[in-house]
Amino acid sequence: MQRASRLKRELSLLATEPPPGITCWQNQNQLDELRAQIIGGADTPYEKGIFNLEIVVPERYPFEPPKIRFLTPIYHPNIDSAGRICLDVLKLPPKGAWRPSLNISTLLTSIQLLMAEPNPDDPLMADISSEYKYNKQLFLLNAREWTEKHAGQ
């Protein structure tokens, strides 16, 4: 019951005061399955791209973090081809930084920040990470191409 009322509160807040460039909604009246969209930030290779995400809320939420993955392919060192995201707030301690005080809005904002500022030292995609570190121009070119191809309107 706690999960349902908390999710309703979070969703209504996301509907009335969404973070800039982020929308989130229920997937077909299922409270534990949400969808989100993040618009790629200005001055990033993902600029103007629309990225769809799937959010699965576990039974034990907020004591367990939601599982979030990209449905839209994205060229990024911390996001793999299955859309999984390497981000500490998406994992439970001791390896992760999830806390019950965090919410879905915070997580989506963290993902948006990760898109703008990749962490090449904790990669899911080693090849993209080394490209980001050692050939930034090629990384930016590839990321822009992927954005146009997969996330363009």
CSV table of C-alpha atoms in Angstrom, one decimal:
chain,number,residue,atom,x,y,z
A,1,MET,CA,0.0,0.0,0.0
A,2,GLN,CA,2.8,2.4,0.9
A,3,ARG,CA,4.3,1.8,-2.6
A,4,ALA,CA,1.0,2.7,-4.4
A,5,SER,CA,0.4,5.9,-2.5
A,6,ARG,CA,4.0,7.0,-2.9
A,7,LEU,CA,4.0,6.3,-6.6
A,8,LYS,CA,0.7,8.2,-7.1
A,9,ARG,CA,2.3,11.2,-5.3
A,10,GLU,CA,5.4,11.0,-7.4
A,11,LEU,CA,3.5,10.6,-10.7
A,12,SER,CA,1.2,13.6,-9.9
A,13,LEU,CA,4.3,15.7,-9.0
A,14,LEU,CA,6.0,14.6,-12.3
A,15,ALA,CA,2.8,15.6,-14.2
A,16,THR,CA,2.4,19.0,-12.6
A,17,GLU,CA,6.1,20.0,-12.0
A,18,PRO,CA,8.3,17.8,-14.3
A,19,PRO,CA,12.0,18.4,-14.4
A,20,PRO,CA,13.0,20.3,-17.5
A,21,GLY,CA,13.2,18.0,-20.6
A,22,ILE,CA,11.7,15.0,-18.7
A,23,THR,CA,8.2,13.5,-18.8
A,24,CYS,CA,7.0,10.3,-17.1
A,25,TRP,CA,3.7,8.5,-17.1
A,26,GLN,CA,2.0,5.2,-16.2
A,27,ASN,CA,2.1,2.5,-18.9
A,28,GLN,CA,-1.5,1.4,-19.5
A,29,ASN,CA,-2.8,1.7,-15.9
A,30,GLN,CA,-0.1,-0.5,-14.5
A,31,LEU,CA,1.3,1.2,-11.5
A,32,ASP,CA,4.5,-0.7,-11.5
A,33,GLU,CA,5.3,0.0,-15.1
A,34,LEU,CA,6.1,3.5,-16.1
A,35,ARG,CA,7.4,5.1,-19.2
A,36,ALA,CA,9.6,8.2,-19.4
A,37,GLN,CA,11.0,10.5,-22.1
A,38,ILE,CA,14.2,12.5,-21.7
A,39,ILE,CA,15.0,15.2,-24.3
A,40,GLY,CA,18.7,15.4,-25.0
A,41,GLY,CA,20.2,18.5,-23.5
A,42,ALA,CA,21.5,21.5,-25.4
A,43,ASP,CA,25.2,21.4,-26.2
A,44,THR,CA,25.4,17.6,-25.9
A,45,PRO,CA,25.6,15.2,-28.8
A,46,TYR,CA,22.0,14.1,-27.8
A,47,GLU,CA,20.6,17.6,-28.3
A,48,LYS,CA,16.9,17.5,-29.5
A,49,GLY,CA,16.8,13.7,-29.4
A,50,ILE,CA,13.8,12.1,-27.7
A,51,PHE,CA,14.9,9.1,-25.6
A,52,ASN,CA,12.2,6.7,-24.3
A,53,LEU,CA,12.8,4.8,-21.1
A,54,GLU,CA,11.1,2.0,-19.3
A,55,ILE,CA,10.8,2.1,-15.5
A,56,VAL,CA,9.8,-1.1,-13.6
A,57,VAL,CA,9.0,-0.4,-10.0
A,58,PRO,CA,9.8,-3.3,-7.7
A,59,GLU,CA,7.4,-4.7,-5.0
A,60,ARG,CA,9.8,-3.3,-2.3
A,61,TYR,CA,10.0,0.3,-3.7
A,62,PRO,CA,11.1,2.7,-2.1
A,63,PHE,CA,13.5,0.3,-0.3
A,64,GLU,CA,14.7,-1.0,-3.6
A,65,PRO,CA,15.4,1.2,-6.6
A,66,PRO,CA,13.3,1.0,-9.8
A,67,LYS,CA,14.8,-0.8,-12.8
A,68,ILE,CA,15.3,1.8,-15.5
A,69,ARG,CA,16.5,1.1,-19.1
A,70,PHE,CA,16.6,3.0,-22.4
A,71,LEU,CA,14.2,1.8,-25.0
A,72,THR,CA,15.8,4.2,-27.6
A,73,PRO,CA,19.3,3.1,-28.6
A,74,ILE,CA,21.9,5.6,-27.4
A,75,TYR,CA,25.6,5.8,-28.0
A,76,HIS,CA,27.0,6.3,-24.5
A,77,PRO,CA,29.9,4.7,-22.5
A,78,ASN,CA,27.6,4.1,-19.5
A,79,ILE,CA,24.5,2.7,-21.4
A,80,ASP,CA,24.8,-0.7,-23.1
A,81,SER,CA,23.0,-2.0,-26.2
A,82,ALA,CA,20.2,-3.5,-24.1
A,83,GLY,CA,19.6,0.0,-22.6
A,84,ARG,CA,20.9,-0.9,-19.2
A,85,ILE,CA,22.4,2.1,-17.3
A,86,CYS,CA,25.5,2.1,-15.2
A,87,LEU,CA,24.7,4.7,-12.5
A,88,ASP,CA,25.3,4.4,-8.7
A,89,VAL,CA,21.8,5.7,-7.7
A,90,LEU,CA,20.2,2.8,-9.6
A,91,LYS,CA,21.9,0.2,-7.3
A,92,LEU,CA,21.5,-0.8,-3.7
A,93,PRO,CA,24.4,-0.2,-1.3
A,94,PRO,CA,27.2,-1.3,-0.7
A,95,LYS,CA,27.9,-1.0,-4.5
A,96,GLY,CA,25.3,1.6,-5.2
A,97,ALA,CA,23.9,4.8,-3.7
A,98,TRP,CA,20.2,4.2,-3.8
A,99,ARG,CA,18.3,5.6,-0.7
A,100,PRO,CA,14.5,5.4,-0.1
A,101,SER,CA,14.6,9.3,0.1
A,102,LEU,CA,15.4,9.4,-3.6
A,103,ASN,CA,12.5,9.3,-6.1
A,104,ILE,CA,11.8,8.7,-9.8
A,105,SER,CA,12.1,12.3,-10.6
A,106,THR,CA,15.6,12.4,-9.0
A,107,LEU,CA,16.6,9.3,-10.9
A,108,LEU,CA,15.5,10.6,-14.3
A,109,THR,CA,17.3,13.9,-13.6
A,110,SER,CA,20.5,11.9,-12.7
A,111,ILE,CA,20.2,9.9,-15.9
A,112,GLN,CA,19.8,13.2,-17.9
A,113,LEU,CA,22.9,14.5,-16.2
A,114,LEU,CA,24.8,11.3,-17.0
A,115,MET,CA,23.8,11.8,-20.7
A,116,ALA,CA,25.4,15.3,-20.6
A,117,GLU,CA,28.4,14.1,-18.6
A,118,PRO,CA,29.4,10.5,-19.2
A,119,ASN,CA,31.6,8.7,-16.7
A,120,PRO,CA,34.2,6.9,-18.8
A,121,ASP,CA,35.9,5.4,-15.7
A,122,ASP,CA,32.9,3.3,-14.9
A,123,PRO,CA,31.8,2.1,-18.4
A,124,LEU,CA,29.4,-0.5,-19.6
A,125,MET,CA,30.7,-0.1,-23.1
A,126,ALA,CA,34.5,-0.3,-23.0
A,127,ASP,CA,35.0,0.6,-26.6
A,128,ILE,CA,32.8,3.7,-26.5
A,129,SER,CA,34.5,4.7,-23.2
A,130,SER,CA,38.0,4.6,-24.7
A,131,GLU,CA,36.7,6.5,-27.7
A,132,TYR,CA,35.2,9.1,-25.3
A,133,LYS,CA,38.6,9.4,-23.5
A,134,TYR,CA,41.0,9.3,-26.4
A,135,ASN,CA,39.1,10.4,-29.5
A,136,LYS,CA,36.4,12.8,-28.3
A,137,GLN,CA,35.6,14.2,-31.8
A,138,LEU,CA,34.8,10.7,-33.1
A,139,PHE,CA,32.7,9.9,-30.0
A,140,LEU,CA,30.7,13.2,-30.5
A,141,LEU,CA,30.2,12.4,-34.2
A,142,ASN,CA,29.0,8.8,-33.5
A,143,ALA,CA,26.7,10.0,-30.7
A,144,ARG,CA,25.2,12.7,-32.9
A,145,GLU,CA,24.6,10.2,-35.7
A,146,TRP,CA,22.9,7.7,-33.4
A,147,THR,CA,20.8,10.4,-31.9
A,148,GLU,CA,19.6,11.5,-35.4
A,149,LYS,CA,19.0,7.9,-36.5
A,150,HIS,CA,17.3,6.6,-33.4
A,151,ALA,CA,16.0,9.6,-31.4
A,152,GLY,CA,15.1,12.1,-34.1
A,153,GLN,CA,11.5,13.2,-34.3
